[in-house]
């Protein structure tokens, strides 16, 4: 199974069941133009459509081309001439892409090298978790431009690092270095080089692929859904999903394999 849509501002490749999406506008530090979001939208929808049986990918990496930036934000040049309604449409398109990352049936790791500012930080936060290099720089600098975050940063940063820290970062528009990002829980692991980071993401997925892809997906769904619910409502979602997974072949295979003291052979069914 392959992806048929053609792209100019992003790249997509698959190796050993791991898909890599690269935002590829290094001269503009991979800034998110309308074209990037439109292409990303088409790609994510095609992956969603073709990967229902996990035959295309079992994990995804989102990264930026070159060594200087992951994504330096929404494209400022493009925004200078936007009307209010065009800006709202632009924000909704970017937000839709963040929701697509969250609803894909496989985990997505953001691999951040260099700048992840504004829209870049926002795209990274919509992934399941973030790996970064020691030189990565995060932030929501929109207020410095007379703007506010538009691709989910006013909502997701609070959920990741707590509302007060998120406000402190957003109102100042200051940079958050890699060490601080690790300390406040924005990033889960730091690496010396981009190569080491990409290798670590591949290794993570290789190990994860020993697990049931269906169970991983159900865990992702329940954890994302619970993020917006009260504890009681979240536990209800969990109990239903826990019951549902007993209808799967993977659950039977996993538990029987344990009892038979052998490695399970999961199919994602
Ligand atoms: N949009 C468009 N172009 C951008 C860009 C952006 N967000 N960020 C960088 N570029 C372009 C620069 O204009 C420059 O292009 P030229 O060579 O044609 O002049 C090129 O990328 C290289 O950038 P710099 O020369 O500025 O590189 P630097 O090393 O001196 O600085 C930087 C790097 C600190 C990241 C600086 O580029 C910068 O501050 N960028 C803007 C960051 C920002 O404010 N992001 C938030 C955008 S608003 C947003 O994202 C809204 C939202 O939530 C939806």
Coordinates of C-alpha atoms and ligand atoms in Angstrom, one line a residue:
X1 CA 0.0 0.0 0.0
X2 CA 1.4 3.4 -0.9
X3 CA 0.4 7.1 -0.6
X4 CA -0.6 8.5 -4.0
X5 CA -1.0 12.2 -3.3
X6 CA 2.0 14.3 -4.5
X7 CA 3.5 17.0 -2.3
X8 CA 5.7 20.0 -2.7
X9 CA 6.2 21.3 0.9
X10 CA 6.2 18.0 2.8
X11 CA 7.8 14.6 2.4
X12 CA 6.5 11.2 3.4
X13 CA 8.4 7.9 3.5
X14 CA 7.9 4.5 5.0
X15 CA 10.5 2.2 6.3
X16 CA 10.0 -1.0 8.4
X17 CA 6.3 0.0 9.1
X18 CA 7.4 3.5 10.4
X19 CA 6.2 6.5 8.4
X20 CA 8.2 9.8 8.5
X21 CA 6.5 13.1 7.7
X22 CA 9.0 15.9 7.1
X23 CA 8.0 19.5 6.7
X24 CA 10.3 20.6 3.9
X25 CA 10.7 24.4 3.6
X26 CA 14.2 24.8 5.2
X27 CA 14.7 28.2 3.6
X28 CA 11.7 29.5 5.6
X29 CA 12.6 27.4 8.7
X30 CA 9.8 25.0 7.7
X31 CA 7.1 27.6 8.5
X32 CA 3.6 26.4 8.1
X33 CA 2.1 28.1 5.0
X34 CA -1.4 27.4 3.8
X35 CA 0.1 25.0 1.3
X36 CA 1.9 23.0 4.0
X37 CA -1.4 22.6 6.0
X38 CA -3.4 21.7 2.9
X39 CA -0.8 19.1 1.9
X40 CA -0.6 17.8 5.4
X41 CA -4.3 17.6 5.6
X42 CA -4.5 15.5 2.4
X43 CA -1.7 13.2 3.6
X44 CA -3.1 12.6 7.1
X45 CA -6.6 11.8 5.6
X46 CA -5.0 9.4 3.1
X47 CA -3.1 7.7 5.9
X48 CA -6.2 7.5 8.0
X49 CA -8.2 5.9 5.1
X50 CA -5.5 3.4 4.1
X51 CA -4.2 2.4 7.5
X52 CA -7.4 1.0 9.1
X53 CA -5.7 -2.5 9.2
X54 CA -2.2 -1.1 10.1
X55 CA -0.8 -2.3 6.8
X56 CA 0.7 1.0 5.8
X57 CA 2.3 2.2 9.1
X58 CA 2.4 1.2 12.8
X59 CA 4.0 4.4 14.0
X60 CA 4.6 7.9 12.6
X61 CA 7.4 10.5 13.1
X62 CA 6.8 14.2 12.4
X63 CA 10.0 16.2 11.9
X64 CA 11.4 19.2 10.0
X65 CA 13.9 19.3 7.2
X66 CA 17.5 20.6 7.9
X67 CA 19.3 21.2 11.1
X68 CA 18.0 24.6 12.1
X69 CA 14.3 24.2 12.7
X70 CA 11.5 21.7 13.3
X71 CA 8.9 24.3 12.4
X72 CA 9.5 28.0 13.1
X73 CA 5.7 28.7 13.3
X74 CA 2.9 29.6 11.0
X75 CA 4.1 31.5 7.9
X76 CA 4.3 35.1 9.0
X77 CA 4.7 36.4 5.4
X78 CA 1.4 34.7 4.4
X79 CA -0.4 36.1 7.4
X80 CA 0.4 39.7 6.7
X81 CA -2.3 40.0 4.0
X82 CA -5.0 37.7 5.5
X83 CA -8.4 39.1 6.4
X84 CA -10.0 38.2 9.7
X85 CA -12.1 35.5 8.1
X86 CA -9.2 34.1 6.1
X87 CA -7.2 33.9 9.3
X88 CA -10.0 32.0 11.1
X89 CA -10.1 29.5 8.2
X90 CA -6.3 29.2 8.4
X91 CA -6.5 28.5 12.1
X92 CA -9.2 25.9 11.6
X93 CA -7.2 24.1 9.0
X94 CA -4.2 24.0 11.2
X95 CA -6.3 22.8 14.1
X96 CA -7.9 20.1 12.0
X97 CA -4.4 18.8 11.3
X98 CA -3.7 18.7 15.0
X99 CA -6.9 16.8 15.6
X100 CA -5.9 14.4 12.8
X101 CA -2.6 13.6 14.5
X102 CA -4.5 12.9 17.7
X103 CA -7.1 10.7 16.0
X104 CA -4.7 8.6 13.8
X105 CA -4.8 4.9 14.8
X106 CA -1.0 4.9 15.4
X107 CA 1.2 6.9 17.8
X108 CA 3.0 9.9 16.4
X109 CA 6.4 11.1 17.8
X110 CA 7.4 14.7 17.1
X111 CA 11.2 14.7 16.6
X112 CA 12.2 18.3 17.3
X113 CA 15.5 19.7 16.1
X114 CA 16.1 23.5 16.5
X115 CA 13.1 25.9 16.6
X116 CA 9.6 24.7 17.4
X117 CA 8.0 28.1 17.8
X118 CA 4.3 29.1 17.6
X119 CA 2.6 26.8 15.2
X120 CA 5.7 24.5 15.4
X121 CA 5.3 24.0 19.1
X122 CA 1.5 23.5 18.5
X123 CA 2.0 20.8 15.9
X124 CA 4.5 19.0 18.2
X125 CA 2.1 19.2 21.1
X126 CA -0.6 17.4 19.0
X127 CA 1.7 14.4 18.6
X128 CA 1.6 11.6 21.2
X129 CA 4.9 12.8 22.7
X130 CA 8.0 14.8 21.8
X131 CA 11.7 13.9 21.5
X132 CA 14.1 16.8 21.0
X133 CA 17.7 17.6 20.5
X134 CA 19.7 19.5 23.2
X135 CA 19.6 22.6 21.0
X136 CA 15.8 22.6 20.5
X137 CA 13.9 25.8 21.3
X138 CA 10.2 25.8 22.1
X139 CA 7.8 28.7 22.7
X140 CA 4.6 30.5 21.8
X141 CA 5.9 33.9 20.7
X142 CA 2.7 35.0 18.9
X143 CA 2.1 37.9 21.3
X144 CA 5.3 39.5 20.1
X145 CA 3.7 39.7 16.6
X146 CA 0.4 41.0 18.0
X147 CA -1.1 37.6 17.5
X148 CA -2.3 34.7 19.7
X149 CA -1.7 31.0 19.2
X150 CA -3.9 29.6 16.5
X151 CA -3.2 25.9 16.1
X152 CA -4.2 24.8 19.6
X153 CA -1.4 26.3 21.7
X154 CA -3.8 28.2 24.0
X155 CA -5.4 24.9 24.9
X156 CA -2.8 22.1 24.7
X157 CA 0.2 23.8 26.4
X158 CA -1.9 24.2 29.6
X159 CA -2.8 20.5 29.5
X160 CA 0.8 19.5 29.1
X161 CA 2.6 21.8 31.5
X162 CA -0.1 23.2 33.7
X163 CA -2.1 26.4 33.2
X164 CA 0.0 28.8 35.2
X165 CA 3.3 27.8 33.5
X166 CA 1.6 27.9 30.1
X167 CA 0.3 31.4 30.8
X168 CA 3.8 32.6 32.0
X169 CA 5.3 31.2 28.7
X170 CA 2.6 32.5 26.4
X171 CA 2.3 36.1 27.9
X172 CA 6.1 36.6 27.7
X173 CA 6.5 34.9 24.3
X174 CA 9.9 33.7 25.7
X175 CA 11.9 30.8 24.4
X176 CA 11.9 27.6 26.3
X177 CA 15.2 25.7 26.0
X178 CA 15.4 22.0 25.6
X179 CA 16.4 21.3 29.3
X180 CA 13.5 23.4 30.6
X181 CA 11.2 21.7 28.1
X182 CA 12.3 18.3 29.6
X183 CA 11.9 19.6 33.1
X184 CA 8.3 20.9 32.7
X185 CA 7.2 17.7 30.8
X186 CA 6.8 19.2 27.4
X187 CA 9.5 16.9 26.1
X188 CA 10.0 13.3 27.1
X189 CA 13.6 12.7 26.0
X190 CA 16.6 14.7 24.8
X191 CA 19.4 13.7 22.4
X192 CA 22.8 15.0 21.4
X193 CA 22.1 15.0 17.6
X194 CA 19.2 14.7 15.2
X195 CA 20.5 11.4 14.0
X196 CA 20.5 9.9 17.5
X197 CA 17.0 11.3 18.0
X198 CA 15.6 9.7 14.8
X199 CA 17.3 6.4 15.7
X200 CA 15.8 6.5 19.1
X201 CA 12.3 7.1 17.7
X202 CA 12.8 4.1 15.3
X203 CA 14.0 1.9 18.2
X204 CA 11.0 3.0 20.3
X205 CA 8.6 2.0 17.5
X206 CA 10.4 -1.3 16.8
X207 CA 10.0 -2.3 20.4
X208 CA 6.4 -1.0 20.5
X209 CA 5.5 -3.1 17.5
X210 CA 5.9 -6.3 19.6
X211 CA 2.7 -5.1 21.3
X212 CA -0.8 -5.3 19.8
X213 CA -1.3 -2.4 17.4
X214 CA -5.0 -2.5 18.2
X215 CA -4.4 -2.3 22.0
X216 CA -1.9 0.6 21.4
X217 CA -4.6 2.4 19.4
X218 CA -7.3 1.8 22.0
X219 CA -4.9 3.1 24.7
X220 CA -4.2 6.2 22.6
X221 CA -8.0 6.8 22.1
X222 CA -8.9 6.4 25.7
X223 CA -6.0 8.6 27.0
X224 CA -6.8 11.4 24.5
X225 CA -10.5 11.3 25.2
X226 CA -10.0 11.2 28.9
X227 CA -7.8 14.4 28.7
X228 CA -11.0 16.4 28.1
X229 CA -13.3 14.6 30.7
X230 CA -13.9 14.5 34.4
X231 CA -12.2 11.5 36.1
X232 CA -15.6 9.7 36.4
X233 CA -16.4 10.2 32.7
X234 CA -12.9 9.1 31.8
X235 CA -13.2 5.9 33.8
X236 CA -16.4 5.2 32.1
X237 CA -14.7 5.5 28.7
X238 CA -11.9 3.3 29.9
X239 CA -14.3 0.6 31.2
X240 CA -16.2 0.5 27.9
X241 CA -13.0 0.2 25.9
X242 CA -11.6 -2.4 28.2
X243 CA -14.7 -4.5 27.7
X244 CA -14.7 -3.9 23.9
X245 CA -11.1 -5.1 23.5
X246 CA -12.2 -8.5 24.8
X247 CA -13.9 -9.0 21.4
X248 CA -10.5 -8.7 19.6
X249 CA -8.3 -11.6 18.3
X250 CA -5.3 -9.7 19.7
X251 CA -6.6 -9.9 23.3
X252 CA -7.2 -13.7 23.0
X253 CA -3.8 -14.2 21.3
X254 CA -1.9 -12.0 23.9
X255 CA -3.4 -13.7 27.0
X256 CA -3.2 -17.3 25.6
X257 CA 0.4 -16.7 24.4
X258 CA 1.3 -15.6 28.0
X259 CA -0.3 -18.8 29.4
X260 CA 1.6 -20.9 26.8
X261 CA 4.8 -19.1 27.6
X262 CA 5.4 -18.1 24.0
X263 CA 5.7 -14.8 22.2
X264 CA 2.3 -13.5 20.9
X265 CA 1.6 -13.1 17.2
X266 CA -0.6 -10.0 17.0
X267 CA -2.6 -9.2 13.8
X268 CA -4.3 -5.9 14.8
X269 CA -7.7 -7.6 14.7
Ligands
LIG1 N1 7.2 32.5 8.8 C1 7.8 32.8 7.7 N2 9.1 32.9 7.4 C2 9.9 32.6 8.5 C3 9.4 32.2 9.8 C4 8.0 32.2 9.9 N3 7.4 31.8 11.1 N4 10.4 32.0 10.6 C5 11.6 32.2 9.9 N5 11.3 32.5 8.6 C6 12.2 32.8 7.5 C7 12.8 34.2 7.7 O1 12.0 35.2 7.3 C8 14.1 34.1 6.9 O2 13.7 34.2 5.5 P1 14.7 35.1 4.6 O3 16.0 34.3 4.5 O4 14.0 35.0 3.3 O5 14.8 36.4 5.2 C9 14.5 32.6 7.1 O6 13.3 31.9 7.6 C10 15.5 32.4 8.2 O7 15.1 33.1 9.3 P2 16.0 34.1 10.1 O8 16.9 34.8 9.2 O9 15.1 35.0 11.0 O10 16.9 33.1 11.1 P3 17.5 33.4 12.5 O11 18.4 32.3 12.8 O12 18.1 34.8 12.5 O13 16.2 33.4 13.5 C11 14.2 32.6 14.4 C12 15.5 32.2 13.7 C13 14.5 33.1 15.8 C14 13.4 31.3 14.5 C15 13.4 33.7 13.7 O14 13.4 33.3 12.3 C16 12.0 33.9 14.1 O15 11.9 34.6 15.2 N6 11.0 33.4 13.4 C17 9.6 33.6 13.7 C18 9.2 32.8 14.9 C19 7.8 33.1 15.3 O16 7.4 34.2 15.7 N7 6.9 32.1 15.1 C20 5.5 32.2 15.4 C21 4.7 32.5 14.2 S1 3.0 33.0 14.5 C22 2.2 31.5 14.7 O17 2.8 30.5 14.7 C23 0.7 31.7 14.8 C24 0.0 30.4 15.1 O18 0.1 29.9 16.2 C25 -0.9 29.9 14.2

